[in-house]
Amino acid sequence: MEKKYFGTDGIRGRVGQSSMTPTFVMQLGWAIGQILSQQNKKKVLIGKDTRSSGCLLETAIQAGLSAAGIDTYTAGVMPTPVVAYLTRTMHFDAGIMLSASHNAYVDNGIKIFSEYGYKLTDADEVAIEQMLEKNLTVVDAQALGQSFVMENVTEHYIKFCKKIIPKNICFKDLKVVLDCANGAAFMLAPTIFTALGMHVISINNQPDGININTQCGSTCPTMLQEAVKKNNADLGIAFDGDADRVIMVDENGDIVDGDELLFIIAYHQTLN
């Protein structure tokens, strides 16, 4: 079956149009909730990036999930990888990230993760789309899903990042520039890199709801290149809006692309 709404990375579109209206997102939440209910699953984690539409869509998807009897746990602004990690390690039945990744603020999207922290299979997405075509019904009042707010949840991810770094590696003399794209990594990335002992210089870390990805981040690394050279940094890292991808620059401000990064990772693996 050809999918109507799901693309290569969830559902994405212009806010207020087509698949990014509050009505559609509520219906989507209900459809997801129906699939989970059939599997006797109950708990969903929700994160978002810094877009101005995040709260609107979060409320809408919570309403749909609640109507299906699913409890929601909102964790606020956090990178997509953190939603995937926490979904698995904190034993949620699914995770939802509200973000349009590297797109401008006028767009938004919904990325859905299984209980294992992986993206949904094609079969899962087809099942959700089929459920979308049905009429929304509401469970009895006593069975409605409840909403909970999670605080300081990213501490778990910070501990994870610190734990996976070998103890014989020291970063105390490393100066790094982080371009946070005014997005989901604006607080967490500097916190993690500082906790690892690096000297951190952060740029584009003042989101206002509409400046996400605007002439910054992984799709526009010019500012990062200039900041690395200006501050005599050892390297620079630019995230996209939901911080599930990066581009790096070396000490000269030259871009190190994805192919080069994959080679470095693969080569490192051969040494261990």
PDB file of C-alpha atoms in Angstrom:
ATOM      1  CA  MET A   1       0.000   0.000   0.000  1.00  0.00           C
ATOM      2  CA  GLU A   2       1.361   3.404  -0.963  1.00  0.00           C
ATOM      3  CA  LYS A   3       1.584   5.773   1.995  1.00  0.00           C
ATOM      4  CA  LYS A   4      -0.249   9.081   1.765  1.00  0.00           C
ATOM      5  CA  TYR A   5       1.172  10.998   4.724  1.00  0.00           C
ATOM      6  CA  PHE A   6       4.393   9.378   5.923  1.00  0.00           C
ATOM      7  CA  GLY A   7       7.575  10.357   4.151  1.00  0.00           C
ATOM      8  CA  THR A   8      11.154   9.277   4.717  1.00  0.00           C
ATOM      9  CA  ASP A   9      11.170  10.727   8.224  1.00  0.00           C
ATOM     10  CA  GLY A  10       7.681  10.847   9.693  1.00  0.00           C
ATOM     11  CA  ILE A  11       5.011  13.312   8.626  1.00  0.00           C
ATOM     12  CA  ARG A  12       5.990  16.858   7.755  1.00  0.00           C
ATOM     13  CA  GLY A  13       4.325  19.946   6.309  1.00  0.00           C
ATOM     14  CA  ARG A  14       3.480  23.617   6.522  1.00  0.00           C
ATOM     15  CA  VAL A  15       1.783  24.475   9.805  1.00  0.00           C
ATOM     16  CA  GLY A  16      -1.907  25.189   9.306  1.00  0.00           C
ATOM     17  CA  GLN A  17      -2.097  23.292   6.038  1.00  0.00           C
ATOM     18  CA  SER A  18      -2.911  19.709   5.078  1.00  0.00           C
ATOM     19  CA  SER A  19      -1.261  17.314   7.541  1.00  0.00           C
ATOM     20  CA  MET A  20      -0.094  19.997   9.985  1.00  0.00           C
ATOM     21  CA  THR A  21      -3.416  21.339  11.186  1.00  0.00           C
ATOM     22  CA  PRO A  22      -4.498  20.835  14.809  1.00  0.00           C
ATOM     23  CA  THR A  23      -7.433  18.742  13.595  1.00  0.00           C
ATOM     24  CA  PHE A  24      -5.251  16.374  11.593  1.00  0.00           C
ATOM     25  CA  VAL A  25      -2.629  16.083  14.337  1.00  0.00           C
ATOM     26  CA  MET A  26      -5.322  15.251  16.886  1.00  0.00           C
ATOM     27  CA  GLN A  27      -6.650  12.570  14.524  1.00  0.00           C
ATOM     28  CA  LEU A  28      -3.104  11.280  14.099  1.00  0.00           C
ATOM     29  CA  GLY A  29      -2.647  11.080  17.864  1.00  0.00           C
ATOM     30  CA  TRP A  30      -5.877   9.123  18.112  1.00  0.00           C
ATOM     31  CA  ALA A  31      -4.791   6.762  15.317  1.00  0.00           C
ATOM     32  CA  ILE A  32      -1.466   6.123  17.044  1.00  0.00           C
ATOM     33  CA  GLY A  33      -3.335   5.587  20.296  1.00  0.00           C
ATOM     34  CA  GLN A  34      -5.679   3.078  18.706  1.00  0.00           C
ATOM     35  CA  ILE A  35      -2.766   1.007  17.427  1.00  0.00           C
ATOM     36  CA  LEU A  36      -1.098   1.114  20.848  1.00  0.00           C
ATOM     37  CA  SER A  37      -4.339   0.182  22.626  1.00  0.00           C
ATOM     38  CA  GLN A  38      -4.716  -2.879  20.415  1.00  0.00           C
ATOM     39  CA  GLN A  39      -1.309  -3.967  21.712  1.00  0.00           C
ATOM     40  CA  ASN A  40      -2.252  -3.199  25.316  1.00  0.00           C
ATOM     41  CA  LYS A  41       0.234  -0.323  25.459  1.00  0.00           C
ATOM     42  CA  LYS A  42      -0.411   2.848  27.413  1.00  0.00           C
ATOM     43  CA  LYS A  43       2.519   5.315  27.758  1.00  0.00           C
ATOM     44  CA  VAL A  44       3.919   7.784  25.196  1.00  0.00           C
ATOM     45  CA  LEU A  45       6.822  10.214  25.579  1.00  0.00           C
ATOM     46  CA  ILE A  46       6.583  13.525  23.684  1.00  0.00           C
ATOM     47  CA  GLY A  47       9.439  15.910  22.905  1.00  0.00           C
ATOM     48  CA  LYS A  48       9.676  18.933  20.630  1.00  0.00           C
ATOM     49  CA  ASP A  49      12.091  21.434  19.152  1.00  0.00           C
ATOM     50  CA  THR A  50      11.911  25.213  19.517  1.00  0.00           C
ATOM     51  CA  ARG A  51       9.400  26.073  16.774  1.00  0.00           C
ATOM     52  CA  SER A  52       6.601  28.447  17.670  1.00  0.00           C
ATOM     53  CA  SER A  53       4.069  25.806  16.583  1.00  0.00           C
ATOM     54  CA  GLY A  54       5.394  23.173  18.962  1.00  0.00           C
ATOM     55  CA  CYS A  55       2.962  23.866  21.802  1.00  0.00           C
ATOM     56  CA  LEU A  56      -0.006  23.943  19.412  1.00  0.00           C
ATOM     57  CA  LEU A  57       0.772  20.562  17.893  1.00  0.00           C
ATOM     58  CA  GLU A  58       1.770  19.064  21.230  1.00  0.00           C
ATOM     59  CA  THR A  59      -1.633  19.925  22.675  1.00  0.00           C
ATOM     60  CA  ALA A  60      -3.397  18.523  19.621  1.00  0.00           C
ATOM     61  CA  ILE A  61      -1.574  15.192  19.602  1.00  0.00           C
ATOM     62  CA  GLN A  62      -2.061  14.847  23.352  1.00  0.00           C
ATOM     63  CA  ALA A  63      -5.803  15.304  22.875  1.00  0.00           C
ATOM     64  CA  GLY A  64      -5.946  12.536  20.284  1.00  0.00           C
ATOM     65  CA  LEU A  65      -3.881  10.156  22.382  1.00  0.00           C
ATOM     66  CA  SER A  66      -5.998  10.887  25.467  1.00  0.00           C
ATOM     67  CA  ALA A  67      -9.177  10.185  23.512  1.00  0.00           C
ATOM     68  CA  ALA A  68      -7.749   6.751  22.737  1.00  0.00           C
ATOM     69  CA  GLY A  69      -6.942   6.140  26.402  1.00  0.00           C
ATOM     70  CA  ILE A  70      -3.167   6.740  26.159  1.00  0.00           C
ATOM     71  CA  ASP A  71      -1.179   8.556  28.857  1.00  0.00           C
ATOM     72  CA  THR A  72       1.269  11.199  27.621  1.00  0.00           C
ATOM     73  CA  TYR A  73       4.489  12.371  29.219  1.00  0.00           C
ATOM     74  CA  THR A  74       5.771  15.689  27.886  1.00  0.00           C
ATOM     75  CA  ALA A  75       9.485  16.351  28.265  1.00  0.00           C
ATOM     76  CA  GLY A  76       9.718  19.777  26.624  1.00  0.00           C
ATOM     77  CA  VAL A  77      12.446  20.855  24.230  1.00  0.00           C
ATOM     78  CA  MET A  78      14.968  18.122  23.526  1.00  0.00           C
ATOM     79  CA  PRO A  79      16.891  16.668  20.555  1.00  0.00           C
ATOM     80  CA  THR A  80      15.343  13.829  18.577  1.00  0.00           C
ATOM     81  CA  PRO A  81      18.035  11.310  19.620  1.00  0.00           C
ATOM     82  CA  VAL A  82      17.165  11.976  23.258  1.00  0.00           C
ATOM     83  CA  VAL A  83      13.509  11.110  22.630  1.00  0.00           C
ATOM     84  CA  ALA A  84      14.583   7.843  20.987  1.00  0.00           C
ATOM     85  CA  TYR A  85      17.001   7.026  23.818  1.00  0.00           C
ATOM     86  CA  LEU A  86      14.583   7.829  26.640  1.00  0.00           C
ATOM     87  CA  THR A  87      11.725   5.968  24.975  1.00  0.00           C
ATOM     88  CA  ARG A  88      13.799   2.787  25.132  1.00  0.00           C
ATOM     89  CA  THR A  89      15.585   3.220  28.444  1.00  0.00           C
ATOM     90  CA  MET A  90      12.626   4.575  30.416  1.00  0.00           C
ATOM     91  CA  HIS A  91      10.326   1.893  29.014  1.00  0.00           C
ATOM     92  CA  PHE A  92       7.787   3.998  27.150  1.00  0.00           C
ATOM     93  CA  ASP A  93       5.552   2.256  24.646  1.00  0.00           C
ATOM     94  CA  ALA A  94       6.274   4.874  21.980  1.00  0.00           C
ATOM     95  CA  GLY A  95       8.038   8.180  21.536  1.00  0.00           C
ATOM     96  CA  ILE A  96       6.939  11.201  19.517  1.00  0.00           C
ATOM     97  CA  MET A  97       9.136  14.086  18.409  1.00  0.00           C
ATOM     98  CA  LEU A  98       7.551  17.265  17.082  1.00  0.00           C
ATOM     99  CA  SER A  99      10.003  18.737  14.615  1.00  0.00           C
ATOM    100  CA  ALA A 100      10.569  19.471  10.945  1.00  0.00           C
ATOM    101  CA  SER A 101      14.294  18.875  11.307  1.00  0.00           C
ATOM    102  CA  HIS A 102      16.279  21.298   9.116  1.00  0.00           C
ATOM    103  CA  ASN A 103      13.179  23.018   7.675  1.00  0.00           C
ATOM    104  CA  ALA A 104      12.238  26.627   8.456  1.00  0.00           C
ATOM    105  CA  TYR A 105       9.967  27.483  11.390  1.00  0.00           C
ATOM    106  CA  VAL A 106       6.855  27.644   9.187  1.00  0.00           C
ATOM    107  CA  ASP A 107       6.988  23.861   8.897  1.00  0.00           C
ATOM    108  CA  ASN A 108       6.653  21.218  11.543  1.00  0.00           C
ATOM    109  CA  GLY A 109       6.451  17.454  11.674  1.00  0.00           C
ATOM    110  CA  ILE A 110       5.829  14.331  13.709  1.00  0.00           C
ATOM    111  CA  LYS A 111       8.468  11.631  14.101  1.00  0.00           C
ATOM    112  CA  ILE A 112       7.342   8.438  15.838  1.00  0.00           C
ATOM    113  CA  PHE A 113       9.523   5.879  17.594  1.00  0.00           C
ATOM    114  CA  SER A 114       8.735   2.357  18.697  1.00  0.00           C
ATOM    115  CA  GLU A 115       9.263   1.189  22.261  1.00  0.00           C
ATOM    116  CA  TYR A 116      12.789   0.191  21.231  1.00  0.00           C
ATOM    117  CA  GLY A 117      13.697   3.726  20.153  1.00  0.00           C
ATOM    118  CA  TYR A 118      13.661   2.920  16.436  1.00  0.00           C
ATOM    119  CA  LYS A 119      11.653   4.531  13.662  1.00  0.00           C
ATOM    120  CA  LEU A 120       8.451   2.755  12.742  1.00  0.00           C
ATOM    121  CA  THR A 121       8.385   0.054  10.103  1.00  0.00           C
ATOM    122  CA  ASP A 122       6.515   0.578   6.842  1.00  0.00           C
ATOM    123  CA  ALA A 123       3.858  -1.812   8.133  1.00  0.00           C
ATOM    124  CA  ASP A 124       3.385   0.296  11.272  1.00  0.00           C
ATOM    125  CA  GLU A 125       3.017   3.472   9.236  1.00  0.00           C
ATOM    126  CA  VAL A 126       0.503   1.837   6.903  1.00  0.00           C
ATOM    127  CA  ALA A 127      -1.531   0.658   9.902  1.00  0.00           C
ATOM    128  CA  ILE A 128      -1.613   4.204  11.304  1.00  0.00           C
ATOM    129  CA  GLU A 129      -2.683   5.655   7.948  1.00  0.00           C
ATOM    130  CA  GLN A 130      -5.489   3.120   7.696  1.00  0.00           C
ATOM    131  CA  MET A 131      -6.653   4.084  11.188  1.00  0.00           C
ATOM    132  CA  LEU A 132      -6.580   7.750  10.165  1.00  0.00           C
ATOM    133  CA  GLU A 133      -9.454   7.080   7.785  1.00  0.00           C
ATOM    134  CA  LYS A 134     -11.763   6.009  10.614  1.00  0.00           C
ATOM    135  CA  ASN A 135     -13.950   8.264  12.723  1.00  0.00           C
ATOM    136  CA  LEU A 136     -12.455   9.454  15.970  1.00  0.00           C
ATOM    137  CA  THR A 137     -14.170   7.990  19.003  1.00  0.00           C
ATOM    138  CA  VAL A 138     -13.539   8.772  22.665  1.00  0.00           C
ATOM    139  CA  VAL A 139     -13.114   6.193  25.403  1.00  0.00           C
ATOM    140  CA  ASP A 140     -15.241   6.440  28.537  1.00  0.00           C
ATOM    141  CA  ALA A 141     -14.328   9.303  30.849  1.00  0.00           C
ATOM    142  CA  GLN A 142     -12.694   7.052  33.423  1.00  0.00           C
ATOM    143  CA  ALA A 143     -10.445   5.553  30.743  1.00  0.00           C
ATOM    144  CA  LEU A 144      -9.185   8.803  29.203  1.00  0.00           C
ATOM    145  CA  GLY A 145      -5.434   9.136  28.971  1.00  0.00           C
ATOM    146  CA  GLN A 146      -3.792  11.431  31.488  1.00  0.00           C
ATOM    147  CA  SER A 147      -1.078  14.029  30.869  1.00  0.00           C
ATOM    148  CA  PHE A 148       2.137  14.248  32.878  1.00  0.00           C
ATOM    149  CA  VAL A 149       5.046  16.692  32.730  1.00  0.00           C
ATOM    150  CA  MET A 150       8.543  15.278  33.076  1.00  0.00           C
ATOM    151  CA  GLU A 151      11.271  17.444  34.587  1.00  0.00           C
ATOM    152  CA  ASN A 152      15.063  17.148  34.392  1.00  0.00           C
ATOM    153  CA  VAL A 153      14.669  14.084  32.203  1.00  0.00           C
ATOM    154  CA  THR A 154      17.694  14.969  30.059  1.00  0.00           C
ATOM    155  CA  GLU A 155      19.958  14.207  33.025  1.00  0.00           C
ATOM    156  CA  HIS A 156      19.651  10.543  32.037  1.00  0.00           C
ATOM    157  CA  TYR A 157      21.040  11.323  28.583  1.00  0.00           C
ATOM    158  CA  ILE A 158      23.898  13.418  29.964  1.00  0.00           C
ATOM    159  CA  LYS A 159      24.938  10.510  32.195  1.00  0.00           C
ATOM    160  CA  PHE A 160      24.750   8.174  29.198  1.00  0.00           C
ATOM    161  CA  CYS A 161      27.012  10.422  27.105  1.00  0.00           C
ATOM    162  CA  LYS A 162      29.571  10.669  29.898  1.00  0.00           C
ATOM    163  CA  LYS A 163      29.484   6.923  30.477  1.00  0.00           C
ATOM    164  CA  ILE A 164      30.274   5.906  26.893  1.00  0.00           C
ATOM    165  CA  ILE A 165      33.437   8.028  26.684  1.00  0.00           C
ATOM    166  CA  PRO A 166      36.519   5.902  27.532  1.00  0.00           C
ATOM    167  CA  LYS A 167      38.130   7.040  30.774  1.00  0.00           C
ATOM    168  CA  ASN A 168      41.529   7.395  29.102  1.00  0.00           C
ATOM    169  CA  ILE A 169      40.243  10.180  26.823  1.00  0.00           C
ATOM    170  CA  CYS A 170      40.608  13.713  28.144  1.00  0.00           C
ATOM    171  CA  PHE A 171      39.003  16.747  26.512  1.00  0.00           C
ATOM    172  CA  LYS A 172      40.176  19.461  28.903  1.00  0.00           C
ATOM    173  CA  ASP A 173      42.445  21.169  26.342  1.00  0.00           C
ATOM    174  CA  LEU A 174      39.897  20.991  23.523  1.00  0.00           C
ATOM    175  CA  LYS A 175      38.129  24.179  22.409  1.00  0.00           C
ATOM    176  CA  VAL A 176      34.950  23.566  20.425  1.00  0.00           C
ATOM    177  CA  VAL A 177      32.383  25.872  18.830  1.00  0.00           C
ATOM    178  CA  LEU A 178      28.806  24.579  18.842  1.00  0.00           C
ATOM    179  CA  ASP A 179      26.249  25.991  16.408  1.00  0.00           C
ATOM    180  CA  CYS A 180      22.945  24.981  17.978  1.00  0.00           C
ATOM    181  CA  ALA A 181      20.814  26.253  15.057  1.00  0.00           C
ATOM    182  CA  ASN A 182      18.539  27.976  17.589  1.00  0.00           C
ATOM    183  CA  GLY A 183      16.977  24.561  17.883  1.00  0.00           C
ATOM    184  CA  ALA A 184      16.501  21.617  20.177  1.00  0.00           C
ATOM    185  CA  ALA A 185      20.178  21.342  21.178  1.00  0.00           C
ATOM    186  CA  PHE A 186      20.498  24.936  22.382  1.00  0.00           C
ATOM    187  CA  MET A 187      20.738  23.995  26.065  1.00  0.00           C
ATOM    188  CA  LEU A 188      21.657  20.324  26.103  1.00  0.00           C
ATOM    189  CA  ALA A 189      24.601  20.284  23.682  1.00  0.00           C
ATOM    190  CA  PRO A 190      26.673  22.921  25.525  1.00  0.00           C
ATOM    191  CA  THR A 191      25.843  21.192  28.814  1.00  0.00           C
ATOM    192  CA  ILE A 192      27.065  17.805  27.564  1.00  0.00           C
ATOM    193  CA  PHE A 193      30.255  19.070  25.945  1.00  0.00           C
ATOM    194  CA  THR A 194      31.090  21.145  29.007  1.00  0.00           C
ATOM    195  CA  ALA A 195      30.443  18.143  31.239  1.00  0.00           C
ATOM    196  CA  LEU A 196      32.951  16.206  29.133  1.00  0.00           C
ATOM    197  CA  GLY A 197      35.577  18.798  30.006  1.00  0.00           C
ATOM    198  CA  MET A 198      35.745  20.822  26.792  1.00  0.00           C
ATOM    199  CA  HIS A 199      35.969  24.586  26.532  1.00  0.00           C
ATOM    200  CA  VAL A 200      32.684  25.380  24.768  1.00  0.00           C
ATOM    201  CA  ILE A 201      31.743  28.413  22.716  1.00  0.00           C
ATOM    202  CA  SER A 202      28.057  28.374  21.757  1.00  0.00           C
ATOM    203  CA  ILE A 203      26.498  30.288  18.879  1.00  0.00           C
ATOM    204  CA  ASN A 204      22.900  30.429  17.662  1.00  0.00           C
ATOM    205  CA  ASN A 205      21.663  29.271  21.048  1.00  0.00           C
ATOM    206  CA  GLN A 206      18.938  31.857  21.632  1.00  0.00           C
ATOM    207  CA  PRO A 207      15.771  30.455  20.030  1.00  0.00           C
ATOM    208  CA  ASP A 208      12.739  32.706  19.719  1.00  0.00           C
ATOM    209  CA  GLY A 209      10.382  30.290  17.988  1.00  0.00           C
ATOM    210  CA  ILE A 210      11.040  31.531  14.464  1.00  0.00           C
ATOM    211  CA  ASN A 211      14.826  31.694  14.092  1.00  0.00           C
ATOM    212  CA  ILE A 212      15.396  27.932  14.072  1.00  0.00           C
ATOM    213  CA  ASN A 213      17.722  26.975  11.168  1.00  0.00           C
ATOM    214  CA  THR A 214      17.774  30.574   9.921  1.00  0.00           C
ATOM    215  CA  GLN A 215      21.132  31.089   8.211  1.00  0.00           C
ATOM    216  CA  CYS A 216      22.737  28.793  10.758  1.00  0.00           C
ATOM    217  CA  GLY A 217      23.160  25.189  11.792  1.00  0.00           C
ATOM    218  CA  SER A 218      24.116  22.211   9.664  1.00  0.00           C
ATOM    219  CA  THR A 219      22.478  23.560   6.498  1.00  0.00           C
ATOM    220  CA  CYS A 220      24.396  26.837   6.658  1.00  0.00           C
ATOM    221  CA  PRO A 221      27.783  26.352   8.364  1.00  0.00           C
ATOM    222  CA  THR A 222      29.320  29.680   7.295  1.00  0.00           C
ATOM    223  CA  MET A 223      28.873  31.271  10.716  1.00  0.00           C
ATOM    224  CA  LEU A 224      30.396  28.203  12.372  1.00  0.00           C
ATOM    225  CA  GLN A 225      33.434  28.330  10.087  1.00  0.00           C
ATOM    226  CA  GLU A 226      34.007  31.972  10.924  1.00  0.00           C
ATOM    227  CA  ALA A 227      33.565  31.402  14.661  1.00  0.00           C
ATOM    228  CA  VAL A 228      36.091  28.539  14.693  1.00  0.00           C
ATOM    229  CA  LYS A 229      38.752  30.674  13.022  1.00  0.00           C
ATOM    230  CA  LYS A 230      37.960  33.767  15.093  1.00  0.00           C
ATOM    231  CA  ASN A 231      38.241  31.875  18.385  1.00  0.00           C
ATOM    232  CA  ASN A 232      41.193  29.682  17.366  1.00  0.00           C
ATOM    233  CA  ALA A 233      39.047  26.649  18.184  1.00  0.00           C
ATOM    234  CA  ASP A 234      40.078  23.063  17.563  1.00  0.00           C
ATOM    235  CA  LEU A 235      36.850  22.172  15.791  1.00  0.00           C
ATOM    236  CA  GLY A 236      33.262  23.204  15.231  1.00  0.00           C
ATOM    237  CA  ILE A 237      30.014  21.258  15.261  1.00  0.00           C
ATOM    238  CA  ALA A 238      26.750  22.449  13.707  1.00  0.00           C
ATOM    239  CA  PHE A 239      23.457  20.753  14.526  1.00  0.00           C
ATOM    240  CA  ASP A 240      20.196  20.972  12.641  1.00  0.00           C
ATOM    241  CA  GLY A 241      16.927  22.052  14.246  1.00  0.00           C
ATOM    242  CA  ASP A 242      16.225  18.813  16.097  1.00  0.00           C
ATOM    243  CA  ALA A 243      19.894  17.839  16.496  1.00  0.00           C
ATOM    244  CA  ASP A 244      19.719  14.446  14.808  1.00  0.00           C
ATOM    245  CA  ARG A 245      22.408  15.374  12.307  1.00  0.00           C
ATOM    246  CA  VAL A 246      25.653  17.331  12.366  1.00  0.00           C
ATOM    247  CA  ILE A 247      28.249  18.814  10.105  1.00  0.00           C
ATOM    248  CA  MET A 248      31.725  19.561  11.421  1.00  0.00           C
ATOM    249  CA  VAL A 249      34.580  21.884  10.545  1.00  0.00           C
ATOM    250  CA  ASP A 250      38.249  21.484  11.419  1.00  0.00           C
ATOM    251  CA  GLU A 251      40.584  23.991  13.076  1.00  0.00           C
ATOM    252  CA  ASN A 252      41.005  25.804   9.757  1.00  0.00           C
ATOM    253  CA  GLY A 253      37.281  26.233   9.298  1.00  0.00           C
ATOM    254  CA  ASP A 254      37.144  23.665   6.503  1.00  0.00           C
ATOM    255  CA  ILE A 255      34.056  21.465   6.334  1.00  0.00           C
ATOM    256  CA  VAL A 256      34.348  17.808   7.295  1.00  0.00           C
ATOM    257  CA  ASP A 257      31.386  16.171   5.577  1.00  0.00           C
ATOM    258  CA  GLY A 258      29.410  13.066   6.439  1.00  0.00           C
ATOM    259  CA  ASP A 259      31.487  10.705   4.311  1.00  0.00           C
ATOM    260  CA  GLU A 260      34.667  11.835   6.058  1.00  0.00           C
ATOM    261  CA  LEU A 261      33.062  11.459   9.474  1.00  0.00           C
ATOM    262  CA  LEU A 262      31.926   7.932   8.630  1.00  0.00           C
ATOM    263  CA  PHE A 263      35.466   7.073   7.582  1.00  0.00           C
ATOM    264  CA  ILE A 264      36.872   8.430  10.845  1.00  0.00           C
ATOM    265  CA  ILE A 265      34.358   6.396  12.856  1.00  0.00           C
ATOM    266  CA  ALA A 266      34.988   3.238  10.842  1.00  0.00           C
ATOM    267  CA  TYR A 267      38.758   3.647  11.102  1.00  0.00           C
ATOM    268  CA  HIS A 268      38.499   4.162  14.863  1.00  0.00           C
ATOM    269  CA  GLN A 269      36.528   0.938  15.138  1.00  0.00           C
ATOM    270  CA  THR A 270      39.342  -0.998  13.457  1.00  0.00           C
ATOM    271  CA  LEU A 271      41.708   0.162  16.182  1.00  0.00           C
ATOM    272  CA  ASN A 272      39.639  -1.363  18.975  1.00  0.00           C
TER     273      ASN A 272
END
